Amino acid sequence: NVFNDYLSPCIQLAMFWNPEVDFPDGERDDIPRGRPPPSGAAAQDPTSLVQEKPIHSSVVDQYFNADIGQVSFALIDSRKAVELVSGCICDINVRYWVTKAKTRFGVAVGWFQLDQQDDYAREPVILAPTPSEYVATVFQILAVKDNLRSKNDVLSFEFIDF
């Protein structure tokens, strides 16, 4: 039984939770709001502002991250028990996180390839990126939705990038 030696399924899951995210300057969802101090205190220090609590918190409400090493698939002709097409997607990273002000979603794929398995195929590779000397992400999407401007029937995105 050679199947178990070469094709044994393997699923690895890991969970990490950090309820607060520390963003670099300028990337936080909350912007500190200030108001001038009372008139008596302004005379002592005119540059001081009384800090109010930020309107929006950067605390992450929901977070999901999945790193998948490889997903393989095949199309098989069940009448002849012959594999027609096989494919592979490698180095998949999926991220989703929600704060009160923003929802972010990102997917990155390191490699994909689609092959035909016909013995007499002129070109066995149907679809694949051009190999490169430098490692690069083949496909990537990032979307940032503005939760404060979005309504039930209209979504407002700050940023969408492919």
JSON list of C-alpha atoms in Angstrom, two decimals:
[
{"chain": "A", "resi": 1, "resn": "ASN", "atom": "CA", "xyz": [0.00, 0.00, 0.00]},
{"chain": "A", "resi": 2, "resn": "VAL", "atom": "CA", "xyz": [2.08, 2.90, -1.33]},
{"chain": "A", "resi": 3, "resn": "PHE", "atom": "CA", "xyz": [-0.76, 5.45, -0.96]},
{"chain": "A", "resi": 4, "resn": "ASN", "atom": "CA", "xyz": [-0.09, 6.10, 2.74]},
{"chain": "A", "resi": 5, "resn": "ASP", "atom": "CA", "xyz": [3.63, 6.66, 2.12]},
{"chain": "A", "resi": 6, "resn": "TYR", "atom": "CA", "xyz": [3.19, 9.41, -0.47]},
{"chain": "A", "resi": 7, "resn": "LEU", "atom": "CA", "xyz": [-0.28, 10.85, -0.11]},
{"chain": "A", "resi": 8, "resn": "SER", "atom": "CA", "xyz": [-1.08, 10.81, 3.59]},
{"chain": "A", "resi": 9, "resn": "PRO", "atom": "CA", "xyz": [-3.27, 13.80, 4.44]},
{"chain": "A", "resi": 10, "resn": "CYS", "atom": "CA", "xyz": [-1.89, 16.34, 6.88]},
{"chain": "A", "resi": 11, "resn": "ILE", "atom": "CA", "xyz": [-3.73, 19.24, 8.48]},
{"chain": "A", "resi": 12, "resn": "GLN", "atom": "CA", "xyz": [-1.95, 21.60, 10.86]},
{"chain": "A", "resi": 13, "resn": "LEU", "atom": "CA", "xyz": [-3.85, 24.30, 12.72]},
{"chain": "A", "resi": 14, "resn": "ALA", "atom": "CA", "xyz": [-2.52, 26.98, 15.04]},
{"chain": "A", "resi": 15, "resn": "MET", "atom": "CA", "xyz": [-4.34, 29.75, 16.88]},
{"chain": "A", "resi": 16, "resn": "PHE", "atom": "CA", "xyz": [-2.93, 33.02, 18.18]},
{"chain": "A", "resi": 17, "resn": "TRP", "atom": "CA", "xyz": [-4.98, 35.75, 19.79]},
{"chain": "A", "resi": 18, "resn": "ASN", "atom": "CA", "xyz": [-3.83, 39.21, 20.79]},
{"chain": "A", "resi": 19, "resn": "PRO", "atom": "CA", "xyz": [-6.82, 41.40, 21.69]},
{"chain": "A", "resi": 20, "resn": "GLU", "atom": "CA", "xyz": [-4.96, 44.72, 21.29]},
{"chain": "A", "resi": 21, "resn": "VAL", "atom": "CA", "xyz": [-3.02, 45.75, 18.23]},
{"chain": "A", "resi": 22, "resn": "ASP", "atom": "CA", "xyz": [-0.26, 48.33, 18.53]},
{"chain": "A", "resi": 23, "resn": "PHE", "atom": "CA", "xyz": [-0.18, 50.27, 15.25]},
{"chain": "A", "resi": 24, "resn": "PRO", "atom": "CA", "xyz": [2.70, 52.51, 14.16]},
{"chain": "A", "resi": 25, "resn": "ASP", "atom": "CA", "xyz": [2.01, 56.25, 14.14]},
{"chain": "A", "resi": 26, "resn": "GLY", "atom": "CA", "xyz": [-0.59, 57.26, 11.61]},
{"chain": "A", "resi": 27, "resn": "GLU", "atom": "CA", "xyz": [-2.11, 53.78, 11.19]},
{"chain": "A", "resi": 28, "resn": "ARG", "atom": "CA", "xyz": [-4.37, 53.69, 14.23]},
{"chain": "A", "resi": 29, "resn": "ASP", "atom": "CA", "xyz": [-8.11, 53.74, 13.86]},
{"chain": "A", "resi": 30, "resn": "ASP", "atom": "CA", "xyz": [-8.51, 56.15, 16.74]},
{"chain": "A", "resi": 31, "resn": "ILE", "atom": "CA", "xyz": [-7.34, 59.73, 16.49]},
{"chain": "A", "resi": 32, "resn": "PRO", "atom": "CA", "xyz": [-6.82, 61.42, 19.87]},
{"chain": "A", "resi": 33, "resn": "ARG", "atom": "CA", "xyz": [-9.16, 64.34, 20.21]},
{"chain": "A", "resi": 34, "resn": "GLY", "atom": "CA", "xyz": [-8.24, 67.34, 22.31]},
{"chain": "A", "resi": 35, "resn": "ARG", "atom": "CA", "xyz": [-9.90, 70.51, 23.44]},
{"chain": "A", "resi": 36, "resn": "PRO", "atom": "CA", "xyz": [-8.39, 73.63, 24.91]},
{"chain": "A", "resi": 37, "resn": "PRO", "atom": "CA", "xyz": [-8.08, 73.63, 28.70]},
{"chain": "A", "resi": 38, "resn": "PRO", "atom": "CA", "xyz": [-10.32, 75.87, 30.82]},
{"chain": "A", "resi": 39, "resn": "SER", "atom": "CA", "xyz": [-9.49, 79.56, 30.51]},
{"chain": "A", "resi": 40, "resn": "GLY", "atom": "CA", "xyz": [-7.65, 79.73, 33.85]},
{"chain": "A", "resi": 41, "resn": "ALA", "atom": "CA", "xyz": [-5.32, 76.85, 32.95]},
{"chain": "A", "resi": 42, "resn": "ALA", "atom": "CA", "xyz": [-4.68, 78.24, 29.44]},
{"chain": "A", "resi": 43, "resn": "ALA", "atom": "CA", "xyz": [-2.89, 81.22, 30.93]},
{"chain": "A", "resi": 44, "resn": "GLN", "atom": "CA", "xyz": [-0.45, 78.89, 32.71]},
{"chain": "A", "resi": 45, "resn": "ASP", "atom": "CA", "xyz": [0.33, 76.68, 29.67]},
{"chain": "A", "resi": 46, "resn": "PRO", "atom": "CA", "xyz": [-1.21, 77.87, 26.38]},
{"chain": "A", "resi": 47, "resn": "THR", "atom": "CA", "xyz": [0.08, 74.85, 24.40]},
{"chain": "A", "resi": 48, "resn": "SER", "atom": "CA", "xyz": [-1.59, 72.21, 26.58]},
{"chain": "A", "resi": 49, "resn": "LEU", "atom": "CA", "xyz": [-4.67, 70.33, 25.44]},
{"chain": "A", "resi": 50, "resn": "VAL", "atom": "CA", "xyz": [-7.00, 68.37, 27.67]},
{"chain": "A", "resi": 51, "resn": "GLN", "atom": "CA", "xyz": [-7.03, 64.89, 26.10]},
{"chain": "A", "resi": 52, "resn": "GLU", "atom": "CA", "xyz": [-10.41, 63.36, 25.59]},
{"chain": "A", "resi": 53, "resn": "LYS", "atom": "CA", "xyz": [-11.00, 59.67, 25.19]},
{"chain": "A", "resi": 54, "resn": "PRO", "atom": "CA", "xyz": [-10.52, 58.62, 21.54]},
{"chain": "A", "resi": 55, "resn": "ILE", "atom": "CA", "xyz": [-13.74, 58.27, 19.58]},
{"chain": "A", "resi": 56, "resn": "HIS", "atom": "CA", "xyz": [-12.77, 54.94, 18.01]},
{"chain": "A", "resi": 57, "resn": "SER", "atom": "CA", "xyz": [-10.78, 52.22, 19.66]},
{"chain": "A", "resi": 58, "resn": "SER", "atom": "CA", "xyz": [-8.10, 50.23, 17.84]},
{"chain": "A", "resi": 59, "resn": "VAL", "atom": "CA", "xyz": [-8.96, 47.14, 19.83]},
{"chain": "A", "resi": 60, "resn": "VAL", "atom": "CA", "xyz": [-9.52, 44.27, 17.45]},
{"chain": "A", "resi": 61, "resn": "ASP", "atom": "CA", "xyz": [-13.05, 42.88, 17.68]},
{"chain": "A", "resi": 62, "resn": "GLN", "atom": "CA", "xyz": [-12.44, 39.92, 15.35]},
{"chain": "A", "resi": 63, "resn": "TYR", "atom": "CA", "xyz": [-9.25, 38.45, 13.90]},
{"chain": "A", "resi": 64, "resn": "PHE", "atom": "CA", "xyz": [-8.56, 35.48, 11.63]},
{"chain": "A", "resi": 65, "resn": "ASN", "atom": "CA", "xyz": [-5.27, 34.38, 10.06]},
{"chain": "A", "resi": 66, "resn": "ALA", "atom": "CA", "xyz": [-4.72, 31.17, 8.11]},
{"chain": "A", "resi": 67, "resn": "ASP", "atom": "CA", "xyz": [-1.41, 30.08, 6.63]},
{"chain": "A", "resi": 68, "resn": "ILE", "atom": "CA", "xyz": [-1.89, 27.12, 4.29]},
{"chain": "A", "resi": 69, "resn": "GLY", "atom": "CA", "xyz": [1.21, 25.49, 2.88]},
{"chain": "A", "resi": 70, "resn": "GLN", "atom": "CA", "xyz": [-0.33, 23.80, -0.15]},
{"chain": "A", "resi": 71, "resn": "VAL", "atom": "CA", "xyz": [-3.69, 22.82, -1.64]},
{"chain": "A", "resi": 72, "resn": "SER", "atom": "CA", "xyz": [-3.72, 20.27, -4.46]},
{"chain": "A", "resi": 73, "resn": "PHE", "atom": "CA", "xyz": [-6.70, 19.25, -6.56]},
{"chain": "A", "resi": 74, "resn": "ALA", "atom": "CA", "xyz": [-7.40, 16.98, -9.51]},
{"chain": "A", "resi": 75, "resn": "LEU", "atom": "CA", "xyz": [-10.11, 16.34, -12.09]},
{"chain": "A", "resi": 76, "resn": "ILE", "atom": "CA", "xyz": [-10.51, 12.60, -12.64]},
{"chain": "A", "resi": 77, "resn": "ASP", "atom": "CA", "xyz": [-12.46, 10.76, -15.35]},
{"chain": "A", "resi": 78, "resn": "SER", "atom": "CA", "xyz": [-14.24, 8.20, -13.19]},
{"chain": "A", "resi": 79, "resn": "ARG", "atom": "CA", "xyz": [-15.14, 5.92, -16.12]},
{"chain": "A", "resi": 80, "resn": "LYS", "atom": "CA", "xyz": [-11.53, 5.38, -17.16]},
{"chain": "A", "resi": 81, "resn": "ALA", "atom": "CA", "xyz": [-9.97, 6.09, -13.72]},
{"chain": "A", "resi": 82, "resn": "VAL", "atom": "CA", "xyz": [-7.62, 8.57, -15.38]},
{"chain": "A", "resi": 83, "resn": "GLU", "atom": "CA", "xyz": [-6.47, 11.91, -14.02]},
{"chain": "A", "resi": 84, "resn": "LEU", "atom": "CA", "xyz": [-7.24, 14.64, -16.57]},
{"chain": "A", "resi": 85, "resn": "VAL", "atom": "CA", "xyz": [-6.11, 17.86, -14.89]},
{"chain": "A", "resi": 86, "resn": "SER", "atom": "CA", "xyz": [-4.26, 18.56, -11.67]},
{"chain": "A", "resi": 87, "resn": "GLY", "atom": "CA", "xyz": [-3.51, 21.80, -9.90]},
{"chain": "A", "resi": 88, "resn": "CYS", "atom": "CA", "xyz": [-1.61, 23.18, -6.98]},
{"chain": "A", "resi": 89, "resn": "ILE", "atom": "CA", "xyz": [-1.81, 26.40, -4.97]},
{"chain": "A", "resi": 90, "resn": "CYS", "atom": "CA", "xyz": [1.08, 27.02, -2.55]},
{"chain": "A", "resi": 91, "resn": "ASP", "atom": "CA", "xyz": [1.88, 29.43, 0.27]},
{"chain": "A", "resi": 92, "resn": "ILE", "atom": "CA", "xyz": [-1.63, 30.75, 0.91]},
{"chain": "A", "resi": 93, "resn": "ASN", "atom": "CA", "xyz": [-2.13, 33.42, 3.55]},
{"chain": "A", "resi": 94, "resn": "VAL", "atom": "CA", "xyz": [-5.60, 34.69, 4.48]},
{"chain": "A", "resi": 95, "resn": "ARG", "atom": "CA", "xyz": [-6.14, 37.50, 6.99]},
{"chain": "A", "resi": 96, "resn": "TYR", "atom": "CA", "xyz": [-9.30, 39.16, 8.24]},
{"chain": "A", "resi": 97, "resn": "TRP", "atom": "CA", "xyz": [-9.58, 41.59, 11.12]},
{"chain": "A", "resi": 98, "resn": "VAL", "atom": "CA", "xyz": [-12.24, 44.00, 12.32]},
{"chain": "A", "resi": 99, "resn": "THR", "atom": "CA", "xyz": [-12.05, 47.09, 14.50]},
{"chain": "A", "resi": 100, "resn": "LYS", "atom": "CA", "xyz": [-14.86, 49.52, 15.15]},
{"chain": "A", "resi": 101, "resn": "ALA", "atom": "CA", "xyz": [-13.63, 51.85, 12.41]},
{"chain": "A", "resi": 102, "resn": "LYS", "atom": "CA", "xyz": [-12.23, 49.47, 9.78]},
{"chain": "A", "resi": 103, "resn": "THR", "atom": "CA", "xyz": [-12.50, 45.96, 8.39]},
{"chain": "A", "resi": 104, "resn": "ARG", "atom": "CA", "xyz": [-9.44, 44.59, 6.62]},
{"chain": "A", "resi": 105, "resn": "PHE", "atom": "CA", "xyz": [-9.25, 41.52, 4.39]},
{"chain": "A", "resi": 106, "resn": "GLY", "atom": "CA", "xyz": [-6.19, 40.18, 2.63]},
{"chain": "A", "resi": 107, "resn": "VAL", "atom": "CA", "xyz": [-5.22, 37.09, 0.62]},
{"chain": "A", "resi": 108, "resn": "ALA", "atom": "CA", "xyz": [-1.78, 36.27, -0.73]},
{"chain": "A", "resi": 109, "resn": "VAL", "atom": "CA", "xyz": [-0.77, 33.27, -2.88]},
{"chain": "A", "resi": 110, "resn": "GLY", "atom": "CA", "xyz": [2.86, 32.35, -3.40]},
{"chain": "A", "resi": 111, "resn": "TRP", "atom": "CA", "xyz": [2.47, 29.98, -6.37]},
{"chain": "A", "resi": 112, "resn": "PHE", "atom": "CA", "xyz": [-0.19, 28.28, -8.49]},
{"chain": "A", "resi": 113, "resn": "GLN", "atom": "CA", "xyz": [0.00, 25.85, -11.35]},
{"chain": "A", "resi": 114, "resn": "LEU", "atom": "CA", "xyz": [-2.51, 23.94, -13.47]},
{"chain": "A", "resi": 115, "resn": "ASP", "atom": "CA", "xyz": [-1.30, 20.89, -15.43]},
{"chain": "A", "resi": 116, "resn": "GLN", "atom": "CA", "xyz": [-2.97, 18.57, -17.92]},
{"chain": "A", "resi": 117, "resn": "GLN", "atom": "CA", "xyz": [-2.21, 14.91, -17.38]},
{"chain": "A", "resi": 118, "resn": "ASP", "atom": "CA", "xyz": [-2.69, 13.61, -20.91]},
{"chain": "A", "resi": 119, "resn": "ASP", "atom": "CA", "xyz": [0.21, 11.36, -21.94]},
{"chain": "A", "resi": 120, "resn": "TYR", "atom": "CA", "xyz": [0.30, 12.95, -25.41]},
{"chain": "A", "resi": 121, "resn": "ALA", "atom": "CA", "xyz": [-0.01, 16.58, -24.34]},
{"chain": "A", "resi": 122, "resn": "ARG", "atom": "CA", "xyz": [2.04, 19.02, -26.34]},
{"chain": "A", "resi": 123, "resn": "GLU", "atom": "CA", "xyz": [2.45, 21.31, -23.32]},
{"chain": "A", "resi": 124, "resn": "PRO", "atom": "CA", "xyz": [1.74, 19.71, -19.94]},
{"chain": "A", "resi": 125, "resn": "VAL", "atom": "CA", "xyz": [1.51, 23.03, -18.06]},
{"chain": "A", "resi": 126, "resn": "ILE", "atom": "CA", "xyz": [-1.79, 24.81, -18.75]},
{"chain": "A", "resi": 127, "resn": "LEU", "atom": "CA", "xyz": [-1.34, 27.81, -16.48]},
{"chain": "A", "resi": 128, "resn": "ALA", "atom": "CA", "xyz": [1.54, 28.93, -14.25]},
{"chain": "A", "resi": 129, "resn": "PRO", "atom": "CA", "xyz": [3.38, 32.15, -13.49]},
{"chain": "A", "resi": 130, "resn": "THR", "atom": "CA", "xyz": [6.73, 32.79, -15.12]},
{"chain": "A", "resi": 131, "resn": "PRO", "atom": "CA", "xyz": [9.51, 31.54, -12.82]},
{"chain": "A", "resi": 132, "resn": "SER", "atom": "CA", "xyz": [11.67, 34.33, -11.45]},
{"chain": "A", "resi": 133, "resn": "GLU", "atom": "CA", "xyz": [15.04, 34.61, -9.78]},
{"chain": "A", "resi": 134, "resn": "TYR", "atom": "CA", "xyz": [13.41, 36.53, -6.93]},
{"chain": "A", "resi": 135, "resn": "VAL", "atom": "CA", "xyz": [10.68, 35.10, -4.72]},
{"chain": "A", "resi": 136, "resn": "ALA", "atom": "CA", "xyz": [7.51, 37.13, -5.17]},
{"chain": "A", "resi": 137, "resn": "THR", "atom": "CA", "xyz": [3.84, 36.78, -4.36]},
{"chain": "A", "resi": 138, "resn": "VAL", "atom": "CA", "xyz": [1.92, 35.64, -7.44]},
{"chain": "A", "resi": 139, "resn": "PHE", "atom": "CA", "xyz": [-1.51, 36.93, -6.41]},
{"chain": "A", "resi": 140, "resn": "GLN", "atom": "CA", "xyz": [-2.45, 39.37, -3.68]},
{"chain": "A", "resi": 141, "resn": "ILE", "atom": "CA", "xyz": [-5.55, 41.31, -2.70]},
{"chain": "A", "resi": 142, "resn": "LEU", "atom": "CA", "xyz": [-6.04, 43.71, 0.18]},
{"chain": "A", "resi": 143, "resn": "ALA", "atom": "CA", "xyz": [-9.27, 45.55, 0.96]},
{"chain": "A", "resi": 144, "resn": "VAL", "atom": "CA", "xyz": [-9.93, 48.06, 3.75]},
{"chain": "A", "resi": 145, "resn": "LYS", "atom": "CA", "xyz": [-13.58, 48.85, 4.42]},
{"chain": "A", "resi": 146, "resn": "ASP", "atom": "CA", "xyz": [-14.58, 51.97, 6.35]},
{"chain": "A", "resi": 147, "resn": "ASN", "atom": "CA", "xyz": [-17.14, 50.73, 8.89]},
{"chain": "A", "resi": 148, "resn": "LEU", "atom": "CA", "xyz": [-18.13, 54.25, 9.95]},
{"chain": "A", "resi": 149, "resn": "ARG", "atom": "CA", "xyz": [-19.18, 55.35, 6.45]},
{"chain": "A", "resi": 150, "resn": "SER", "atom": "CA", "xyz": [-20.65, 52.01, 5.35]},
{"chain": "A", "resi": 151, "resn": "LYS", "atom": "CA", "xyz": [-24.38, 51.53, 5.65]},
{"chain": "A", "resi": 152, "resn": "ASN", "atom": "CA", "xyz": [-26.62, 48.48, 5.15]},
{"chain": "A", "resi": 153, "resn": "ASP", "atom": "CA", "xyz": [-27.05, 49.09, 1.43]},
{"chain": "A", "resi": 154, "resn": "VAL", "atom": "CA", "xyz": [-23.79, 50.94, 0.62]},
{"chain": "A", "resi": 155, "resn": "LEU", "atom": "CA", "xyz": [-20.25, 49.80, 1.44]},
{"chain": "A", "resi": 156, "resn": "SER", "atom": "CA", "xyz": [-17.44, 52.34, 1.64]},
{"chain": "A", "resi": 157, "resn": "PHE", "atom": "CA", "xyz": [-13.90, 51.10, 0.93]},
{"chain": "A", "resi": 158, "resn": "GLU", "atom": "CA", "xyz": [-10.83, 53.17, 1.72]},
{"chain": "A", "resi": 159, "resn": "PHE", "atom": "CA", "xyz": [-8.53, 50.92, -0.22]},
{"chain": "A", "resi": 160, "resn": "ILE", "atom": "CA", "xyz": [-8.67, 47.95, -2.59]},
{"chain": "A", "resi": 161, "resn": "ASP", "atom": "CA", "xyz": [-5.47, 46.64, -4.15]},
{"chain": "A", "resi": 162, "resn": "PHE", "atom": "CA", "xyz": [-4.71, 43.66, -6.40]}
]
